[in-house]
mmCIF file with all atom_site columns, C-alpha atoms in Angstrom:
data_model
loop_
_atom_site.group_PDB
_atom_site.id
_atom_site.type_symbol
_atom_site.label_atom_id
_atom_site.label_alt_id
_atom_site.label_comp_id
_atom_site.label_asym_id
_atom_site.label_entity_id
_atom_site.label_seq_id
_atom_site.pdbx_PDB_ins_code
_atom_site.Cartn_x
_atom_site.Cartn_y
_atom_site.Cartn_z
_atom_site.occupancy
_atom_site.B_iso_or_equiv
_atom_site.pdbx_formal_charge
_atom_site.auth_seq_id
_atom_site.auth_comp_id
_atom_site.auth_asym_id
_atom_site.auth_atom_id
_atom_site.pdbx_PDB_model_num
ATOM 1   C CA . UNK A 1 1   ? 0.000   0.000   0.000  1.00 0.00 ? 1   UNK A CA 1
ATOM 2   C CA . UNK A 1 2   ? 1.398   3.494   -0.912 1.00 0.00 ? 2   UNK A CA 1
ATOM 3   C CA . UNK A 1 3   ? 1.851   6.347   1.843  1.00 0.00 ? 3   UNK A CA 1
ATOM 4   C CA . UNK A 1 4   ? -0.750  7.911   0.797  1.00 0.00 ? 4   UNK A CA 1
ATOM 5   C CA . UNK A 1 5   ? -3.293  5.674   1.691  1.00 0.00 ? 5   UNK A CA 1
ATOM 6   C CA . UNK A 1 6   ? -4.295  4.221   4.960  1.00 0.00 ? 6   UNK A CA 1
ATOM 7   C CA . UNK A 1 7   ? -6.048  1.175   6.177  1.00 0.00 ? 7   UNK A CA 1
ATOM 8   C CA . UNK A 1 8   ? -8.413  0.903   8.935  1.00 0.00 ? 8   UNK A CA 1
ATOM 9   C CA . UNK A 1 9   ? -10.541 -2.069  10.735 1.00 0.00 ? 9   UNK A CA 1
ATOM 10  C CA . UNK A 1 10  ? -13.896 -0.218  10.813 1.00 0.00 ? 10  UNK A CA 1
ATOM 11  C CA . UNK A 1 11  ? -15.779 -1.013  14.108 1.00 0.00 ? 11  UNK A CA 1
ATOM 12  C CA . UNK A 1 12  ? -19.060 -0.576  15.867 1.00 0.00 ? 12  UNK A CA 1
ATOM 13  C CA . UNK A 1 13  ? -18.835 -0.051  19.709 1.00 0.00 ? 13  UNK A CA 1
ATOM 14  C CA . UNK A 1 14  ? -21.723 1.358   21.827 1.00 0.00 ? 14  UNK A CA 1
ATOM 15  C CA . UNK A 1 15  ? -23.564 2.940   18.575 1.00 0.00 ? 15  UNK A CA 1
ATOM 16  C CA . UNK A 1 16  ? -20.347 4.419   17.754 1.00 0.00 ? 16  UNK A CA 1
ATOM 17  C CA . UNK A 1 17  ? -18.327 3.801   14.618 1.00 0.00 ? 17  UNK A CA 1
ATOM 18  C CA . UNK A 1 18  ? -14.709 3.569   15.356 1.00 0.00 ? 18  UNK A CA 1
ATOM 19  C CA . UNK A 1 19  ? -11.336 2.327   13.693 1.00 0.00 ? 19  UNK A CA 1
ATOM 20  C CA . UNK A 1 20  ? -7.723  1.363   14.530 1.00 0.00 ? 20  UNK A CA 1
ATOM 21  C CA . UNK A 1 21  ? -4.937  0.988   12.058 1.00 0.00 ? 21  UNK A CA 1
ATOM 22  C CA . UNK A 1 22  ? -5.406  -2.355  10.447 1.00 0.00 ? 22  UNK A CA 1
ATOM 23  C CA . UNK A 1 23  ? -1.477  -2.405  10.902 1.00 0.00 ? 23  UNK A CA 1
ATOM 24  C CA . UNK A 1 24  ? -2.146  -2.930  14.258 1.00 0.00 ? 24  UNK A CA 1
ATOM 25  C CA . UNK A 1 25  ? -4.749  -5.410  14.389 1.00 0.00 ? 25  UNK A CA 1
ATOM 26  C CA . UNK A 1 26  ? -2.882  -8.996  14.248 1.00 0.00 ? 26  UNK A CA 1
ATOM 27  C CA . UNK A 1 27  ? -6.313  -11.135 13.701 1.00 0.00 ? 27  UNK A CA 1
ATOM 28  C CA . UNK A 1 28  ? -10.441 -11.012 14.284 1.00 0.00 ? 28  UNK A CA 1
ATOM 29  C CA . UNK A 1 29  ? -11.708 -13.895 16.686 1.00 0.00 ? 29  UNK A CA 1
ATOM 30  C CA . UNK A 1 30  ? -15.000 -14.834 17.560 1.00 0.00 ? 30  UNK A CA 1
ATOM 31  C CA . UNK A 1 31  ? -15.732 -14.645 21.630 1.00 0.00 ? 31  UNK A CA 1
ATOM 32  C CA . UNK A 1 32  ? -14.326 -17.444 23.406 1.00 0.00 ? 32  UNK A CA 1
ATOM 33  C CA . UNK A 1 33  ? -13.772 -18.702 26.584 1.00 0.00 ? 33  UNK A CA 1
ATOM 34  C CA . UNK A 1 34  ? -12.069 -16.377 28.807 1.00 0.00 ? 34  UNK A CA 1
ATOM 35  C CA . UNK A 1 35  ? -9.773  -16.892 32.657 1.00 0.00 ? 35  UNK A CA 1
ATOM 36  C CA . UNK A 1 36  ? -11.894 -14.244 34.860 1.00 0.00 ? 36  UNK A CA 1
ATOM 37  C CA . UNK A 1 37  ? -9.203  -14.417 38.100 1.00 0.00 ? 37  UNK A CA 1
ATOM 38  C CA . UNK A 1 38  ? -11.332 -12.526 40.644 1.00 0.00 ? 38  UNK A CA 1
ATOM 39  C CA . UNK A 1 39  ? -10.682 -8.522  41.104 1.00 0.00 ? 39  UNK A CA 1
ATOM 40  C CA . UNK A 1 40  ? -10.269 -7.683  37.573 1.00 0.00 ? 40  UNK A CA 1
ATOM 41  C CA . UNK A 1 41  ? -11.278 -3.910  36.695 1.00 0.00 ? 41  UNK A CA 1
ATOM 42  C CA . UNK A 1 42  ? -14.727 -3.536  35.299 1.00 0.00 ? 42  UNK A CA 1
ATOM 43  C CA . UNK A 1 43  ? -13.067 -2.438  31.868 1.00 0.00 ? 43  UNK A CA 1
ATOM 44  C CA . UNK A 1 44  ? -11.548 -6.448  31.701 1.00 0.00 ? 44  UNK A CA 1
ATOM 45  C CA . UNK A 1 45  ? -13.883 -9.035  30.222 1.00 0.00 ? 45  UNK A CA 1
ATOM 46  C CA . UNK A 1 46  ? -11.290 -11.247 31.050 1.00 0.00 ? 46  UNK A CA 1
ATOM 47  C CA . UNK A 1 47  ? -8.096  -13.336 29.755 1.00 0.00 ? 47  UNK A CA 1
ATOM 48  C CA . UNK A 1 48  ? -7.976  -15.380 25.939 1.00 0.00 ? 48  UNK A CA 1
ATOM 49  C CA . UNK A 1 49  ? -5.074  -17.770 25.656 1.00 0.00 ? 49  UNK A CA 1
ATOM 50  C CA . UNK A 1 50  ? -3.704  -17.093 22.379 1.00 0.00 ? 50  UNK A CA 1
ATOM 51  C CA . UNK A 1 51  ? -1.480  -19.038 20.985 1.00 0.00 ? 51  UNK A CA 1
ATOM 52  C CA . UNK A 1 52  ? -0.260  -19.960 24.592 1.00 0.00 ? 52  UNK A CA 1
ATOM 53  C CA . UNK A 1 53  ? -0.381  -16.369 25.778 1.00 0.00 ? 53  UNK A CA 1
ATOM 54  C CA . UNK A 1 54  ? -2.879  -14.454 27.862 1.00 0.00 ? 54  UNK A CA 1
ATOM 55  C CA . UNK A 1 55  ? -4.020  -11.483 26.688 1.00 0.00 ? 55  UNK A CA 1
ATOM 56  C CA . UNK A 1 56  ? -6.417  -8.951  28.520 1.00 0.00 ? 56  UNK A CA 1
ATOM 57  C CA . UNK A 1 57  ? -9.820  -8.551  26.784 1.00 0.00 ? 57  UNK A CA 1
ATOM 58  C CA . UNK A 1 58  ? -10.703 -4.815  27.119 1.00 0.00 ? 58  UNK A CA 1
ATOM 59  C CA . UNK A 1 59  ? -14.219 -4.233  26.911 1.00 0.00 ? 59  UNK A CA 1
ATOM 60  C CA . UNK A 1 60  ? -14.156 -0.815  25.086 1.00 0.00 ? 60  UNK A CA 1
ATOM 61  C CA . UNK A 1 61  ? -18.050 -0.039  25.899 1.00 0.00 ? 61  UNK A CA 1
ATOM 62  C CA . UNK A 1 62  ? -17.062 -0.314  29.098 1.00 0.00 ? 62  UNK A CA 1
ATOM 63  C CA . UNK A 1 63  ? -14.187 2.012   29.100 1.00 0.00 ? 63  UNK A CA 1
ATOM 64  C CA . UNK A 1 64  ? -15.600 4.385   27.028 1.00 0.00 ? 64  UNK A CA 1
ATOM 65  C CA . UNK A 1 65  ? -18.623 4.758   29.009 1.00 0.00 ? 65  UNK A CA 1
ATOM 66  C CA . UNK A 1 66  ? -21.057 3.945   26.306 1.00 0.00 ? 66  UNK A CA 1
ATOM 67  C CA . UNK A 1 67  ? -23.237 1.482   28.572 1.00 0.00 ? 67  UNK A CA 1
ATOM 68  C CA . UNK A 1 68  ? -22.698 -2.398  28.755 1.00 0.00 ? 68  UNK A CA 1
ATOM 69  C CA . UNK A 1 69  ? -23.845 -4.879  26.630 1.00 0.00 ? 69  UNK A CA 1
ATOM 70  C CA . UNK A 1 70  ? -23.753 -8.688  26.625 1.00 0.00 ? 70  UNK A CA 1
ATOM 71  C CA . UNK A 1 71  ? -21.165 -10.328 23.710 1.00 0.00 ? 71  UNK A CA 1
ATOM 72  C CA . UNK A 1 72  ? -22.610 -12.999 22.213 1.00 0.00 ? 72  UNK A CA 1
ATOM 73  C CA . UNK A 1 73  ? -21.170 -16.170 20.523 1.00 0.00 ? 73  UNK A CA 1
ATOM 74  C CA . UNK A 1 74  ? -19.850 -14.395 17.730 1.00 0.00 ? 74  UNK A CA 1
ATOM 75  C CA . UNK A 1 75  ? -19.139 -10.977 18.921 1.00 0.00 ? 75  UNK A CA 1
ATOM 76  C CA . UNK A 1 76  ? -15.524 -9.848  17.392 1.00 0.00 ? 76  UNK A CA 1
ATOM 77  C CA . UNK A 1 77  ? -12.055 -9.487  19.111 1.00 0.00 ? 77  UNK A CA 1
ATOM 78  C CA . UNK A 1 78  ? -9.771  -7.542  17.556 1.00 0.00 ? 78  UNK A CA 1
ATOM 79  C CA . UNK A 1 79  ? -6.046  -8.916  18.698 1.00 0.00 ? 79  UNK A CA 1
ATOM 80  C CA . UNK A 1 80  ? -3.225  -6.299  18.812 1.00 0.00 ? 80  UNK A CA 1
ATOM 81  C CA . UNK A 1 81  ? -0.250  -6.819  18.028 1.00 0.00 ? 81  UNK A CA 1
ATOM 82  C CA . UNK A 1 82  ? 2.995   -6.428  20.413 1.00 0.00 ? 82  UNK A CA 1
ATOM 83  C CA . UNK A 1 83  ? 3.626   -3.170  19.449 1.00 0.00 ? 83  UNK A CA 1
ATOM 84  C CA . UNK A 1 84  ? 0.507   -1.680  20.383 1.00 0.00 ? 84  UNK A CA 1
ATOM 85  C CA . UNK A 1 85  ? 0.053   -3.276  24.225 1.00 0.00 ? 85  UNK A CA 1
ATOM 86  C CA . UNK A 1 86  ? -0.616  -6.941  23.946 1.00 0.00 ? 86  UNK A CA 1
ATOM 87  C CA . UNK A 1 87  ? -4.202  -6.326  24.536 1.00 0.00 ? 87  UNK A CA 1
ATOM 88  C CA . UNK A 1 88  ? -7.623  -7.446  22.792 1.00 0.00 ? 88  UNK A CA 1
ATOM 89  C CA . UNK A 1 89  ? -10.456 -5.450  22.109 1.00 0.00 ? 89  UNK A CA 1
ATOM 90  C CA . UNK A 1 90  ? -13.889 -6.744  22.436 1.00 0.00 ? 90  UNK A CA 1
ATOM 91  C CA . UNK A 1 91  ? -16.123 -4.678  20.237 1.00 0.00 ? 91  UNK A CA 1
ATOM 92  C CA . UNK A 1 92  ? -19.864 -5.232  19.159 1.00 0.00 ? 92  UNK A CA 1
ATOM 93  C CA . UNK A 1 93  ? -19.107 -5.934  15.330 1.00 0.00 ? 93  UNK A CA 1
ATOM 94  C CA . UNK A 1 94  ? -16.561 -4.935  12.804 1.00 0.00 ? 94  UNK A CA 1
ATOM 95  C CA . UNK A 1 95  ? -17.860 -3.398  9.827  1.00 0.00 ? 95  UNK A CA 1
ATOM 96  C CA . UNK A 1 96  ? -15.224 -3.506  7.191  1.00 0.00 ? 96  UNK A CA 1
ATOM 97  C CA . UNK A 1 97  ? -11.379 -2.870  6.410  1.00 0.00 ? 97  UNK A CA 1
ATOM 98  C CA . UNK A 1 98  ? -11.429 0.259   4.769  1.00 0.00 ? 98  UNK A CA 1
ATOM 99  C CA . UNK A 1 99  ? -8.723  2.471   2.519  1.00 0.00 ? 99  UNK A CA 1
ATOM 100 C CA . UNK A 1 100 ? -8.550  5.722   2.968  1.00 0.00 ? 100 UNK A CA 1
ATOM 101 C CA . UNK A 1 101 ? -6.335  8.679   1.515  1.00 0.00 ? 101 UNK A CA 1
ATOM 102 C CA . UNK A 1 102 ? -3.950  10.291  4.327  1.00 0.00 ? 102 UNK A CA 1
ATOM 103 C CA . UNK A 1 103 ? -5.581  13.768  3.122  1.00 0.00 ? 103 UNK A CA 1
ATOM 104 C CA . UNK A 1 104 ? -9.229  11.998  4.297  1.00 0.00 ? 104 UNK A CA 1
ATOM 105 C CA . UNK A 1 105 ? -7.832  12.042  8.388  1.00 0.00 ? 105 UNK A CA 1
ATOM 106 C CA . UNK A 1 106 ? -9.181  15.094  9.951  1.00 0.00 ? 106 UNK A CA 1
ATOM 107 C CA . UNK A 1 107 ? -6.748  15.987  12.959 1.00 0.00 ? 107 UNK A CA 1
ATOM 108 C CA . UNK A 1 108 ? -8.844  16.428  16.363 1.00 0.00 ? 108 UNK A CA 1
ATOM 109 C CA . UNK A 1 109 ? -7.861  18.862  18.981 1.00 0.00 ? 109 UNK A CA 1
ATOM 110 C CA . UNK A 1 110 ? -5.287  17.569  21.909 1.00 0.00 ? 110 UNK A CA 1
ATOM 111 C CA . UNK A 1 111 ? -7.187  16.814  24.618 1.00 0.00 ? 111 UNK A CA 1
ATOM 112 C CA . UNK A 1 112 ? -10.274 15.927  22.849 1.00 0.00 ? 112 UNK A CA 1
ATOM 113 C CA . UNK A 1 113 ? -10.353 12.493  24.093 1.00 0.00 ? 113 UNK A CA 1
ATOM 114 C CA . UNK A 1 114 ? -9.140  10.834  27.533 1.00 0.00 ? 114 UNK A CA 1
ATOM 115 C CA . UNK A 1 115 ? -5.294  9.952   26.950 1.00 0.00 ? 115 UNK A CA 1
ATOM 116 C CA . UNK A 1 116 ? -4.798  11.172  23.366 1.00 0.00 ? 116 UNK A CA 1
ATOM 117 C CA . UNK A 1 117 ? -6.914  7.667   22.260 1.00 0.00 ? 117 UNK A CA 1
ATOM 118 C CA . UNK A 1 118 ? -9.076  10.051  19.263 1.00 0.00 ? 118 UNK A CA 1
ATOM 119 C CA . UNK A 1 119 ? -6.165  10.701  16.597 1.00 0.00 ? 119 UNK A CA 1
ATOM 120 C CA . UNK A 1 120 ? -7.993  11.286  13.800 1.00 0.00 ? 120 UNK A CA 1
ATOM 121 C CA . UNK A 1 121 ? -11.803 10.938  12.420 1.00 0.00 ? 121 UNK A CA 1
ATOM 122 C CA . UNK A 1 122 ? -12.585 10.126  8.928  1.00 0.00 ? 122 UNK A CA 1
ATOM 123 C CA . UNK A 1 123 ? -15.958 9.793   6.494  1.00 0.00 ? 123 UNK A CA 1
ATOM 124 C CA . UNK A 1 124 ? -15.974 6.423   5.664  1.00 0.00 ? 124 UNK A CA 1
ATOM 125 C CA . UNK A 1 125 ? -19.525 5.429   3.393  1.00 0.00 ? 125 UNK A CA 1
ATOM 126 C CA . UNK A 1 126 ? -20.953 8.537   4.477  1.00 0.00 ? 126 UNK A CA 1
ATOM 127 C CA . UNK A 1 127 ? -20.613 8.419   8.578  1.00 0.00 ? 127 UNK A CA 1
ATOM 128 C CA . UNK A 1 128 ? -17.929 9.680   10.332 1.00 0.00 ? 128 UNK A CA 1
ATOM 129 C CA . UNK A 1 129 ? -15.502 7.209   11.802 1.00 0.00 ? 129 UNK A CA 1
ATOM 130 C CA . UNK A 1 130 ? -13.223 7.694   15.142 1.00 0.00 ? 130 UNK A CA 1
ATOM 131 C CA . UNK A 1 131 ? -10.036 6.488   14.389 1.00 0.00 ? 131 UNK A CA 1
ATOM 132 C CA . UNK A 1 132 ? -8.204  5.309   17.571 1.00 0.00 ? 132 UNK A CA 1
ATOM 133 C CA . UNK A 1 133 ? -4.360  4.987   18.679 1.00 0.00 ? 133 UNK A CA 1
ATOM 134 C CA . UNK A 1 134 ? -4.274  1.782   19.759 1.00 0.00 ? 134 UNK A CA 1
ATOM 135 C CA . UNK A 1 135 ? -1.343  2.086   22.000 1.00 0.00 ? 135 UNK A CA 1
ATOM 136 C CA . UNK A 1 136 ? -3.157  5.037   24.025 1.00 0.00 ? 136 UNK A CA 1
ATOM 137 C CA . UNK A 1 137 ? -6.474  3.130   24.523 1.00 0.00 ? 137 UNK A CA 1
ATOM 138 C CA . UNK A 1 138 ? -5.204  2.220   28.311 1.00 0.00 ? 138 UNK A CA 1
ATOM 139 C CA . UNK A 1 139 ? -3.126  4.344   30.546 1.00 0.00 ? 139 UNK A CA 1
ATOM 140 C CA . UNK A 1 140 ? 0.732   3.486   31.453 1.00 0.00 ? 140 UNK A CA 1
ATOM 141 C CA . UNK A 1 141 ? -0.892  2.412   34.935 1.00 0.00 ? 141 UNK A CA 1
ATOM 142 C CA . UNK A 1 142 ? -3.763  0.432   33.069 1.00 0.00 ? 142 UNK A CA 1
ATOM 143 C CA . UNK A 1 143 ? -1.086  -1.125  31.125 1.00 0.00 ? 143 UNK A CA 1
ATOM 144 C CA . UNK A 1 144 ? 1.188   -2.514  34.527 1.00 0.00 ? 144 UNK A CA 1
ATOM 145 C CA . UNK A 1 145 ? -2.021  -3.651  36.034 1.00 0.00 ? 145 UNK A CA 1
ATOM 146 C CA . UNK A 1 146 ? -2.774  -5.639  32.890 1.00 0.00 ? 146 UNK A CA 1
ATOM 147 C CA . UNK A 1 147 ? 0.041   -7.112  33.336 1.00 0.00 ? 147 UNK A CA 1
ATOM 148 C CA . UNK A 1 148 ? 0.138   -7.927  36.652 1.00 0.00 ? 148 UNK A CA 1
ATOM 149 C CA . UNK A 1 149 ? -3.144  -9.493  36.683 1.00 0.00 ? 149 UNK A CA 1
ATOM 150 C CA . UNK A 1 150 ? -1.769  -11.689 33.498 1.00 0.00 ? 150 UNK A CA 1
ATOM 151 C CA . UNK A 1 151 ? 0.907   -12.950 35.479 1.00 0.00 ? 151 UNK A CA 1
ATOM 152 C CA . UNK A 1 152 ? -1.653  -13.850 38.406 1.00 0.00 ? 152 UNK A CA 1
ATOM 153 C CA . UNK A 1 153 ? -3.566  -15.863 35.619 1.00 0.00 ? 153 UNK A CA 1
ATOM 154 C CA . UNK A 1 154 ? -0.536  -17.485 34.129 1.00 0.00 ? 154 UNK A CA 1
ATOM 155 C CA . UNK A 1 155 ? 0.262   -18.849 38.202 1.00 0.00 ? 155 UNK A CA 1
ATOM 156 C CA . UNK A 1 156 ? -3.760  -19.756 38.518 1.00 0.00 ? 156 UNK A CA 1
ATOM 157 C CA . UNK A 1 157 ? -3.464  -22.021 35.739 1.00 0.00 ? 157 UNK A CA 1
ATOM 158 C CA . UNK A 1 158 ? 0.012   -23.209 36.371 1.00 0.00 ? 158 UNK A CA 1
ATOM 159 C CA . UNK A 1 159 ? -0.803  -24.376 39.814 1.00 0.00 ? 159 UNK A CA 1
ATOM 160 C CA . UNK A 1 160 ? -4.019  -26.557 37.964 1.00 0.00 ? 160 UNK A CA 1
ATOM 161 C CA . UNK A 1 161 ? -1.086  -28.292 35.885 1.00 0.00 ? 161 UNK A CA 1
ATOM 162 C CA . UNK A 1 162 ? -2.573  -26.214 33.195 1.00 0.00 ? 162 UNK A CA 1
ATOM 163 C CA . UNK A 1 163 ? -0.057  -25.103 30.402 1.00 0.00 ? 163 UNK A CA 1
ATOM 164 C CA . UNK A 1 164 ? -1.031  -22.534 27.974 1.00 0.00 ? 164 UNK A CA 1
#
């Protein structure tokens, strides 16, 4: 793809359409069975094992304050890759991988979102889409608590002789 144009994973979360960089989207699952260690933030749906690691499933409705709906069977994760904080988003459907033209991004003023998450919103089919920086979805604090909780699952399901 040229640098001109930019691909996004188009999203619908709360009645909002979102997007993040489909460069930082490793793969789309289908809800699956999750590790729910007790004391996880109300934000965390809970831990998928993926491909022998456990990732945190952030529930972006949740986060975002946009009320709280129950996934279903087939309700889409996004997985991130490394790079963008080992996390997975659980969203209510994804809508399309779109291309758009670098000139289509609309800037949004600093501070318009909590953490610098809104960087940029684009007309995609005729409704505008919030495009989201993937690594700024959680706070630096979020991020160490992620991880400590991971490493409490990864001990959970050790001591069960459990190997993931």
């Amino acid at each position: 793809m040229s640098d001109d144009r930019y691909a996004l994973v188009v999203f619908d979360v709360g009645g909002r359409n979102c997007a993040v960089p489909a460069a930082a989207v490793r793969e789309v699952v289908h809800y699956a069975e999750l590790a729910r260690p007790p004391g996880m933030p109300g934000m965390l749906e809970g831990f998928l094992n993926y491909a022998g690691e456990m990732l945190p499933v952030v529930r972006l409705d949740r986060l975002f304050g946009l009320g709280d709906r129950t996934p279903g069977l087939y309700s889409p994760m996004l997985v991130l890759r490394a790079s963008c904080g080992r996390l997975v988003l659980l969203v209510d459907s994804v809508r399309a991988v779109s291309v758009v033209e670098r000139g289509e991004l609309l800037s949004v003023e600093d501070g318009a979102a909590f953490n610098g998450c809104l960087q940029a919103e684009v007309v995609v089919r005729g409704e505008t889409v919030h495009v989201l920086a993937p690594e700024r979805i959680l706070l630096e604090q979020e991020h160490r608590r992620m991880n400590e909780l991971r490493q409490m699952v990864d001990q959970r399901l050790a001591a069960l002789g459990y190997s993931a």
